[in-house]
Short mmCIF file of C-alpha atoms in Angstrom, two decimals:
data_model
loop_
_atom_site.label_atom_id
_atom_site.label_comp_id
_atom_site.label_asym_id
_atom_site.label_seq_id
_atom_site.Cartn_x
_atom_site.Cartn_y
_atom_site.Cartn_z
CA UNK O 278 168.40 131.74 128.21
CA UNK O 279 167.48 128.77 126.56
CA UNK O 280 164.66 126.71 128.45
CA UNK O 281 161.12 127.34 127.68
CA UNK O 282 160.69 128.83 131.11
CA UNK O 283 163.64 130.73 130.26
CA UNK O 284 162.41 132.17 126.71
CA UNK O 285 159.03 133.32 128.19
CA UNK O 286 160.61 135.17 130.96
CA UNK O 287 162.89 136.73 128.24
CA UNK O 288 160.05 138.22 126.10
CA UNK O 289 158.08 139.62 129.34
CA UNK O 290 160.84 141.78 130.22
CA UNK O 291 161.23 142.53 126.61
CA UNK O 292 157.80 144.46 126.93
CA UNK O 293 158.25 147.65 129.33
CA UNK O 294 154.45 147.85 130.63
CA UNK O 295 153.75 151.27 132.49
CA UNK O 296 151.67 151.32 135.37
CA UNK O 297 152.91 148.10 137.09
CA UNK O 298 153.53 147.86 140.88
CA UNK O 299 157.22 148.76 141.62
CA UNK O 300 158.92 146.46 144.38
CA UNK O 301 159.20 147.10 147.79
CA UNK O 302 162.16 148.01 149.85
CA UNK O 303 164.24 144.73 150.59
CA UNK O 304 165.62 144.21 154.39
CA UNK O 305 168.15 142.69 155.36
CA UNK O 306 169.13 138.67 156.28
CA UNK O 307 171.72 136.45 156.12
CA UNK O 308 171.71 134.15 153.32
CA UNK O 309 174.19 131.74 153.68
CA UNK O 310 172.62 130.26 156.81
CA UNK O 311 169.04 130.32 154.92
CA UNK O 312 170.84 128.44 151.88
CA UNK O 313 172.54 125.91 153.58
CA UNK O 314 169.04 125.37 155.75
CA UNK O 315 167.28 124.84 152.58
CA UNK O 316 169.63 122.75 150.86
CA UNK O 317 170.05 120.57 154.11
CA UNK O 318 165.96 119.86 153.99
CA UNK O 319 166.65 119.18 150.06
CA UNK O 320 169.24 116.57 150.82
CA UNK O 321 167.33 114.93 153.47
CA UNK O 322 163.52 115.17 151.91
CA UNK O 323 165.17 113.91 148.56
CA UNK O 324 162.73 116.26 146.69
CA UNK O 325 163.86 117.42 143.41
CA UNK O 326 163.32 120.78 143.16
CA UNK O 327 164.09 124.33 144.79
CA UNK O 328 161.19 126.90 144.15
CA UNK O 329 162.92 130.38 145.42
CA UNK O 330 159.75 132.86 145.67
CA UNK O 331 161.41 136.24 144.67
CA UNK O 332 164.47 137.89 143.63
CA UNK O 333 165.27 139.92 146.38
CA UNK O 334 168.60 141.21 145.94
CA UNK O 335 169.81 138.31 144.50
CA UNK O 336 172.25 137.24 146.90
CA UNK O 337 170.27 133.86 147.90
CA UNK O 338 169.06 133.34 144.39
CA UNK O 339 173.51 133.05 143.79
CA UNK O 340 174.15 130.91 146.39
CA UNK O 341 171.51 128.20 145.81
CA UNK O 342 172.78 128.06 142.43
CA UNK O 343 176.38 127.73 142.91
CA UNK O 344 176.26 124.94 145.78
CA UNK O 345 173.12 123.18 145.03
CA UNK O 346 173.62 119.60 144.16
CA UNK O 347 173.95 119.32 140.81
CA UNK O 348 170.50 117.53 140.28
CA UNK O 349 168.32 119.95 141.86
CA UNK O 350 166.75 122.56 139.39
CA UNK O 351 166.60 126.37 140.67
CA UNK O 352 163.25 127.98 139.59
CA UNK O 353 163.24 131.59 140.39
CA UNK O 354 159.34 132.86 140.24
CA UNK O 355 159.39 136.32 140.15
CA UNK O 356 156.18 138.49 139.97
CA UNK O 357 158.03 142.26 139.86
CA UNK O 358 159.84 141.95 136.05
CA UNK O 359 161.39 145.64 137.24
CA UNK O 360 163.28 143.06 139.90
CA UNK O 361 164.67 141.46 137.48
CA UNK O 362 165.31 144.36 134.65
CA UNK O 363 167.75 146.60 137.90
CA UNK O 364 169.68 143.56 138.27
CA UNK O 365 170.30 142.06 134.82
CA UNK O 366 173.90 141.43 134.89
CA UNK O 367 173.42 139.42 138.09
CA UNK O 368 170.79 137.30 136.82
CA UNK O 369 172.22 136.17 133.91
CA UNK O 370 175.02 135.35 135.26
CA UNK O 371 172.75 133.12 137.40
CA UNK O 372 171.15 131.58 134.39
CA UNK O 373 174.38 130.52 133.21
CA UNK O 374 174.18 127.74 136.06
CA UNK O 375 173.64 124.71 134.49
CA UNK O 376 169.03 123.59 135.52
CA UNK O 377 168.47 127.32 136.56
CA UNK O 378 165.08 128.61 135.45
CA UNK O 379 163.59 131.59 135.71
CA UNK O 380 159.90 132.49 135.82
CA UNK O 381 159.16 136.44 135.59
CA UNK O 382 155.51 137.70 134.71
CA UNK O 383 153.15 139.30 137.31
CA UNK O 384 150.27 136.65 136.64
CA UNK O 385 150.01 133.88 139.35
CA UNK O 386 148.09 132.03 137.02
CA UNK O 387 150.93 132.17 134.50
CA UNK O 388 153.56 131.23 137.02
CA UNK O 389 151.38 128.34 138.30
CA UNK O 390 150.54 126.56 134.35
CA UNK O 391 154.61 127.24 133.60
CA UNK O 392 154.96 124.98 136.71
CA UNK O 393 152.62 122.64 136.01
CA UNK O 394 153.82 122.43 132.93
CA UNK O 395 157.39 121.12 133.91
CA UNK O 396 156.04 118.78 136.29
CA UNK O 397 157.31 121.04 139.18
CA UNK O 398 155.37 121.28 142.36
CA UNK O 399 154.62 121.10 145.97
CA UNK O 400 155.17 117.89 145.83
CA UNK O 401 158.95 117.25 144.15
CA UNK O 402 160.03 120.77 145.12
CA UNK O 403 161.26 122.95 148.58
CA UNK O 404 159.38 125.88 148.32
CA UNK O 405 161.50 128.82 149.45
CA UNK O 406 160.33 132.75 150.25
CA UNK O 407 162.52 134.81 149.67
CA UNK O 408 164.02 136.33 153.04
CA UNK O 409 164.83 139.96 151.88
CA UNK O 410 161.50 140.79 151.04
CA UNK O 411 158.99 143.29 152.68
CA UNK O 412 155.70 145.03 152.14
CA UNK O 413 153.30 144.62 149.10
CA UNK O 414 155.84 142.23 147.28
CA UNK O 415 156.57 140.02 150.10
CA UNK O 416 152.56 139.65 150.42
CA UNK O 417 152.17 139.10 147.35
CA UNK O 418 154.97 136.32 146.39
CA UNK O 419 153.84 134.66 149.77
CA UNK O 420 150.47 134.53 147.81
CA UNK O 421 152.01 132.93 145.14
CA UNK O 422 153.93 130.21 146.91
CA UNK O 423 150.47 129.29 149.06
CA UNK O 424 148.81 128.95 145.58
CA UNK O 425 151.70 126.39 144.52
CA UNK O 426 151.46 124.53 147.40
CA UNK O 427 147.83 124.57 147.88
CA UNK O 428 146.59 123.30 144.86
CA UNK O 429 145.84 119.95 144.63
CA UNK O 430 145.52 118.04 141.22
CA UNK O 431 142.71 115.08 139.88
CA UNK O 432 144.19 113.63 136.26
CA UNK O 433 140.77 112.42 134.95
CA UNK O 434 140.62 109.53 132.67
CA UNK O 435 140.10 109.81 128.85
CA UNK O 436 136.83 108.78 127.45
CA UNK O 437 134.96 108.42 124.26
CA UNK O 438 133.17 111.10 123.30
CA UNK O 439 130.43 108.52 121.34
CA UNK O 440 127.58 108.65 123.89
CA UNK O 441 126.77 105.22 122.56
CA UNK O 442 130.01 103.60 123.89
CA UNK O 443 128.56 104.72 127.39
CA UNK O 444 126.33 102.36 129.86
CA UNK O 445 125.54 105.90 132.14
CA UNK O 446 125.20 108.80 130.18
CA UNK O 447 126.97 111.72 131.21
CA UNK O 448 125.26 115.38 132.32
CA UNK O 449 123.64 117.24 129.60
CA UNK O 450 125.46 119.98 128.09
CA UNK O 451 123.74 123.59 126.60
CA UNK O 452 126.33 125.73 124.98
CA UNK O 453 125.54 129.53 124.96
CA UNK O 454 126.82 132.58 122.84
CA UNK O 455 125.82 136.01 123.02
CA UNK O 456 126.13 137.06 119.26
CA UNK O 457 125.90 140.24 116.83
CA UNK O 458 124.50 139.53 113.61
CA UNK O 459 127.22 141.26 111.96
CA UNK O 460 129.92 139.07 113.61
CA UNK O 461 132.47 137.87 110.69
CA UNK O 462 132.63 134.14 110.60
CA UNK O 463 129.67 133.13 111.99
CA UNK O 464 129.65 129.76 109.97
CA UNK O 465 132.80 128.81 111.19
CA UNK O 466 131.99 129.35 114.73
CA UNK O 467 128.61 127.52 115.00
CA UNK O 468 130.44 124.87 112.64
CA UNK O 469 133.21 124.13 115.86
CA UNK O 470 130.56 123.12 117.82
CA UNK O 471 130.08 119.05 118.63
CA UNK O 472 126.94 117.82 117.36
CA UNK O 473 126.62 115.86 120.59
CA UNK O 474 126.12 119.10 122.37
CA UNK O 475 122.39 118.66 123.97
CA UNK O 476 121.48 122.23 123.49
CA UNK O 477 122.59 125.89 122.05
CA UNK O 478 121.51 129.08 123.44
CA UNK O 479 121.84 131.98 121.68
CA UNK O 480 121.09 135.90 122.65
CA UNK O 481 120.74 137.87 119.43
CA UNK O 482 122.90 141.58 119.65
CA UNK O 483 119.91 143.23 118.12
CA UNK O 484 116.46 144.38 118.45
CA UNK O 485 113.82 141.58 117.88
CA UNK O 486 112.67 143.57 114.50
CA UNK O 487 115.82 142.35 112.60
CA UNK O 488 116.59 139.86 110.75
CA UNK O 489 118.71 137.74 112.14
CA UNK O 490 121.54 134.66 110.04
CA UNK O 491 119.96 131.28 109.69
CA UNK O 492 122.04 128.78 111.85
CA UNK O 493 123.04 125.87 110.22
CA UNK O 494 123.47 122.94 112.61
CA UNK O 495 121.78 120.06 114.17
CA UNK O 496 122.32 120.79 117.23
CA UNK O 497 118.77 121.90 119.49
CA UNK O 498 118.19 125.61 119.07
CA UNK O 499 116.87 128.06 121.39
CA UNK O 500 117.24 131.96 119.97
CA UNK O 501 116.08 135.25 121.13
CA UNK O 502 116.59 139.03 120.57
CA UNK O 503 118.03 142.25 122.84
CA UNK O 504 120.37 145.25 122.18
CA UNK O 505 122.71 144.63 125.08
CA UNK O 506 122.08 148.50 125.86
CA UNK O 507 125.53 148.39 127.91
CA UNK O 508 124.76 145.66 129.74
CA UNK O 509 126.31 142.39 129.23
CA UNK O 510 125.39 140.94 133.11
CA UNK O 511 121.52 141.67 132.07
CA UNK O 512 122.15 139.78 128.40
CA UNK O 513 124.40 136.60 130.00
CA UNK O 514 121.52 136.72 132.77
CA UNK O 515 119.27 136.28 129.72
CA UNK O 516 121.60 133.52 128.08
CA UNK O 517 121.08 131.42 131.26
CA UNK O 518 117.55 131.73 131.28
CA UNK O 519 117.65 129.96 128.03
CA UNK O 520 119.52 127.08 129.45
CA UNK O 521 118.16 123.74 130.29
CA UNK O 522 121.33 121.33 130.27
CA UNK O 523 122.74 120.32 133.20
CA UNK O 524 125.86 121.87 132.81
CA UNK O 525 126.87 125.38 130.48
CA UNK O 526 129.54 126.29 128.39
CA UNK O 527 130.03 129.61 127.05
CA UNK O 528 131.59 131.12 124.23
CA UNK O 529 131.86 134.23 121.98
CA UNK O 530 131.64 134.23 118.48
CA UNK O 531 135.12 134.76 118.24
CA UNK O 532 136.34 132.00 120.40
CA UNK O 533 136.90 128.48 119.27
CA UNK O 534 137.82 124.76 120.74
CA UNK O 535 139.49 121.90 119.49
CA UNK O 536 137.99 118.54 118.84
CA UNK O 537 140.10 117.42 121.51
CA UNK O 538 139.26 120.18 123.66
CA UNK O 539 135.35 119.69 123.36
CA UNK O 540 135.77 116.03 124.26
CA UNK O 541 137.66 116.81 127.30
CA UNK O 542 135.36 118.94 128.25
CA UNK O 543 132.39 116.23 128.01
CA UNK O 544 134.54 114.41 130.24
CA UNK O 545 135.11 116.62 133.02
CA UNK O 546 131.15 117.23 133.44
CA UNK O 547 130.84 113.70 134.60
CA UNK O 548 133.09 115.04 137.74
CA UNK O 549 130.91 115.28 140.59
CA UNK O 550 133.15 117.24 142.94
CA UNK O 551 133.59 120.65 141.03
CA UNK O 552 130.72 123.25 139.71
CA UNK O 553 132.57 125.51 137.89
CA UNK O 554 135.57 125.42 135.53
CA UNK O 555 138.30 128.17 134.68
CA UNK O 556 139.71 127.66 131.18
CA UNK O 557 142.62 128.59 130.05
CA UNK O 558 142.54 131.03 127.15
CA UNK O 559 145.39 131.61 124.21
CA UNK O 560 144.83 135.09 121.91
CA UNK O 561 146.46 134.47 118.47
CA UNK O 562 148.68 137.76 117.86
CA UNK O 563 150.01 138.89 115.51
CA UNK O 564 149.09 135.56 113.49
CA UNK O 565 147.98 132.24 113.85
CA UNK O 566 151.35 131.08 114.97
CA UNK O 567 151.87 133.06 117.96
CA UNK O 568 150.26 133.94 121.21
CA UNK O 569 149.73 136.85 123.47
CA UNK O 570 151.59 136.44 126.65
CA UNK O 571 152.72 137.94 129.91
CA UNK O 572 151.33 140.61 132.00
CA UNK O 573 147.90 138.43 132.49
CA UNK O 574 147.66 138.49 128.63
CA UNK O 575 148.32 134.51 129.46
CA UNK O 576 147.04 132.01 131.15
CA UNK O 577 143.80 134.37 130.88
CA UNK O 578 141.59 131.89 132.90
CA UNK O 579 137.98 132.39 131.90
CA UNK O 580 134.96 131.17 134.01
CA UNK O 581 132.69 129.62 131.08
CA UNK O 582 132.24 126.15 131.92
CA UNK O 583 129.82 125.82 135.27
CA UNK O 584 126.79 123.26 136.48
CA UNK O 585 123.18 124.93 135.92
CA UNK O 586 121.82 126.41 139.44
CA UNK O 587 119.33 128.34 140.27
CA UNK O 588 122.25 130.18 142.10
CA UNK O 589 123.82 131.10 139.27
CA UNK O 590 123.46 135.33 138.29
CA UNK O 591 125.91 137.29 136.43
CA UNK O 592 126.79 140.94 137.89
CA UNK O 593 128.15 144.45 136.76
CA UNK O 594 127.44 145.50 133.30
CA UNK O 595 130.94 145.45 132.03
CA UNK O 596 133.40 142.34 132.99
CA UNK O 597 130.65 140.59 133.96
CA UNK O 598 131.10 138.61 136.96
CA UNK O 599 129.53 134.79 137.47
CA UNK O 600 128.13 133.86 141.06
CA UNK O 601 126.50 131.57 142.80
CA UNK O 602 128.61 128.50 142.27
CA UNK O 603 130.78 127.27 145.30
CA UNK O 604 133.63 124.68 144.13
CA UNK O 605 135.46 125.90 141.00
CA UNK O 606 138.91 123.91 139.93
CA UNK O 607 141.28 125.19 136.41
CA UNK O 608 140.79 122.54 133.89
CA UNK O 609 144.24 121.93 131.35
CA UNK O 610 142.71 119.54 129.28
CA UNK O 611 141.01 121.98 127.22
CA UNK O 612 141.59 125.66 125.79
CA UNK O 613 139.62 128.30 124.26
CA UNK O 614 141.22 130.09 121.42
CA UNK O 615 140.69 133.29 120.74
CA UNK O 616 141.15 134.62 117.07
CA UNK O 617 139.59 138.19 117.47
CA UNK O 618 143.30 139.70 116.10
CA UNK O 619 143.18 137.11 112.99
CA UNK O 620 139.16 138.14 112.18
CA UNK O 621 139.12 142.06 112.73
CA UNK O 622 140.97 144.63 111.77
CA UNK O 623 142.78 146.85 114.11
CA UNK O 624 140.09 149.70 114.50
CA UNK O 625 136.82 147.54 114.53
CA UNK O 626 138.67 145.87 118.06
CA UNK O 627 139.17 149.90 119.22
CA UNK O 628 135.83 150.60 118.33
CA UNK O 629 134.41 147.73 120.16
CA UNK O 630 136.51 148.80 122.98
CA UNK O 631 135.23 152.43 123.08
CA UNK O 632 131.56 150.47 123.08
CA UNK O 633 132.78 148.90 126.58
CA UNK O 634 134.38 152.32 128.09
CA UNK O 635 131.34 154.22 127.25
CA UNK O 636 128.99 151.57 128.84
CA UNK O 637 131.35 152.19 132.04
CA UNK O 638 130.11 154.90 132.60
CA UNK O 639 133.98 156.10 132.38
CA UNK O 640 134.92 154.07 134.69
CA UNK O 641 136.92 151.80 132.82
CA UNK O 642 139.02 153.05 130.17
CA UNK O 643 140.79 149.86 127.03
CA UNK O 644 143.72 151.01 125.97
CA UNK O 645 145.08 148.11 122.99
CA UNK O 646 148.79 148.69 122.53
CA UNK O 647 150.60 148.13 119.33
CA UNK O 648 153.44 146.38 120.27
CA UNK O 649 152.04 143.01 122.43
CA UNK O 650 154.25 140.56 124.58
CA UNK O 651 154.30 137.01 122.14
CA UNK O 652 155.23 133.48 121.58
CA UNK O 653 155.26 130.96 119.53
CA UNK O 654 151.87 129.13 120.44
CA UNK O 655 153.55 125.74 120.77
CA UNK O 656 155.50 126.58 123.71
CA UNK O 657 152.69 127.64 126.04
CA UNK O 658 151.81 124.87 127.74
CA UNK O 659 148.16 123.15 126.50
CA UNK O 660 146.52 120.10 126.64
CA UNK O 661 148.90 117.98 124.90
CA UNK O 662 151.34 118.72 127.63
CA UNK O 663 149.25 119.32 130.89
CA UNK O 664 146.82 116.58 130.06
CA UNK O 665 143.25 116.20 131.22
CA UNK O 666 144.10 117.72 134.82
CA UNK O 667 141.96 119.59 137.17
CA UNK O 668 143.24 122.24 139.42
CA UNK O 669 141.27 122.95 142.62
CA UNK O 670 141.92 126.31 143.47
CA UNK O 671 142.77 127.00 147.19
CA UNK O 672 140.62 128.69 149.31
CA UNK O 673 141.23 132.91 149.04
CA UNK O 674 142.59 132.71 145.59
CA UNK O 675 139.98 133.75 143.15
CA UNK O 676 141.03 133.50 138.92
#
């Protein structure tokens, strides 16, 4: 296993997570007539690319790989890592083939930015469900392969982020945070921030008694006080109330962007067809080197960039939910970090956790495990390689 798509599928099944979905029972077909169909609409459509949705029980998976035509790449997208794990022997012995990848992880998300980030798609590829399938998994991969071939992709142009350089300016921008004042690193948060940003928002953790840090910046500041009380839709509900740009952005304290991240962003404002962005999101662990991954640990899409409506309302107390917006796309030209691993310690994360179970009601219950799928951060696929590119998300599939 060498390719990058190769090494990330590696480390998910390297991590046994309990509690995921086990497969369905597999029926039976006849794959060499489905091979030879599929390499027949290859050969004729000229498209690069075979996109086989699902292990099964391998037997397709083996033939497509061993009379392919020796340009055409074999990606294997597989959402059920336990597939892969009973049949181990057989798979890497289909690896061996010379431009056979294989993408394991249960995430869609993850599946579709892997993709995206070899330049394989609808477009270049034959996209291929796996025959053998049934139940739960077949529903599911078939989810997967509408996503890949329903998305549809705008590569924005770059642009300065001086405002002066511009004859229009762009949309206004307010970025919000809901802070405690006893977050570490406050200073180096507020300090990421643009100074071109029109506006910052920011709901105090606290009763309105207390004494709250000075923030240093330039940047317009509107600032209030509330204990959250177990309720973070009431306190983001608050956070928008505070907002007057045209469009939001919001972070927590212990979430940062890039330069070239923040003047992406600024860019993809100006886009008139979309009101509200997914991010992607990387979590540094177990240093600043590496990232979490698999298992939904990556892509991690989070809502936070979205045009100001009087629509918009956050629900439920915990998870909080954004509504109200009606044309959301996945933007790869910028990331959120997250550093919360490289800023607290091991039990101030479980005690924040227990904060979120108890405000539940019980009815969600954090567990943090010790040992965390990882890569090296460079080989997730960011900005540098996906470019300023939005994704508009096909209808019924919801980040």
């Amino acid at each position: 296993m060498k390719s990058l798509l190769n090494q990330y599928s590696a480390q998910v099944l390297s991590f046994n997570l309990e509690g995921t979905e086990a497969p369905s029972p597999l029926q039976s077909y006849i794959a060499q007539k489905h091979c030879e169909r599929h390499l027949n609409i290859v050969e004729s459509s000229g498209k690069e690319n075979i996109i086989l949705f699902g292990l099964g029980d391998t037997e397709l998976a083996s033939l497509l790989a061993r009379e392919r035509h020796t340009q055409t790449r074999i990606i294997i997208c597989e959402l059920y890592p336990s597939r892969i794990s009973s049949n181990m022997e057989k798979v890497t012995e289909i690896l061996a083939n010379a431009d056979v990848h294989l993408i394991c992880d249960s995430s869609l998300w993850a599946h579709l930015l892997l993709l995206e980030g070899e330049g394989i798609s609808a477009d270049n590829s034959q996209l291929v469900l796996n025959p053998g399938l049934t139940g739960s998994e077949r529903e599911n991969l078939r989810n997967l392969q509408r996503l890949v071939s329903g998305i549809s992709r705008t590569l924005l142009p770059k642009k300065s982020p001086d405002k002066s350089n511009e004859i229009q300016p762009p949309p206004s921008l307010t970025a919000a945070a809901i802070l405690s004042p006893d977050e570490p690193e406050l200073d180096k948060f507020i300090d990421s921030l643009p100074l071109w940003i029109d506006e910052l928002a920011i709901v105090w953790d606290c009763p309105p008694s207390r004494q709250t840090p000075e923030i240093k910046t330039k940047i317009l500041k509107k600032q209030v006080s509330r204990p959250l009380e177990g309720d973070f839709s009431a306190q983001r509900n608050l956070m928008l109330s505070l907002c007057e740009g045209d469009w939001i952005i919001y972070l927590d304290a212990d979430e940062l962007m890039s330069k070239q991240s923040w003047a992406s962003v600024r860019n993809t404002i100006s886009y008139a067809e979309i009101d509200a962005v997914y991010l992607p999101r990387k979590t540094f662990y177990p240093d600043e080197k590496h990232c979490r991954m698999g298992y939904g640990l990556w892509p991690d899409l989070q809502l936070r960039l979205f045009r100001n409506t009087p629509k918009l309302s956050f629900e439920r107390p915990i998870h909080e939910k954004l509504g109200g917006f009606a044309k959301p796309a996945i933007f790869t030209g910028a990331e959120i970090l997250h550093i919360t691993h490289l800023l607290k310690s091991r039990e101030d994360i479980d005690h924040k956790l227990s904060g979120f179970d108890r405000a539940s009601g019980g009815k969600i219950n954090h567990h943090f495990g010790r040992e965390l799928p990882s890569l090296p951060c460079n080989l997730l696929p960011g900005p540098e390689i996906l470019g300023d590119r939005l994704l508009r998300i096909p209808a019924g599939h919801g980040c």
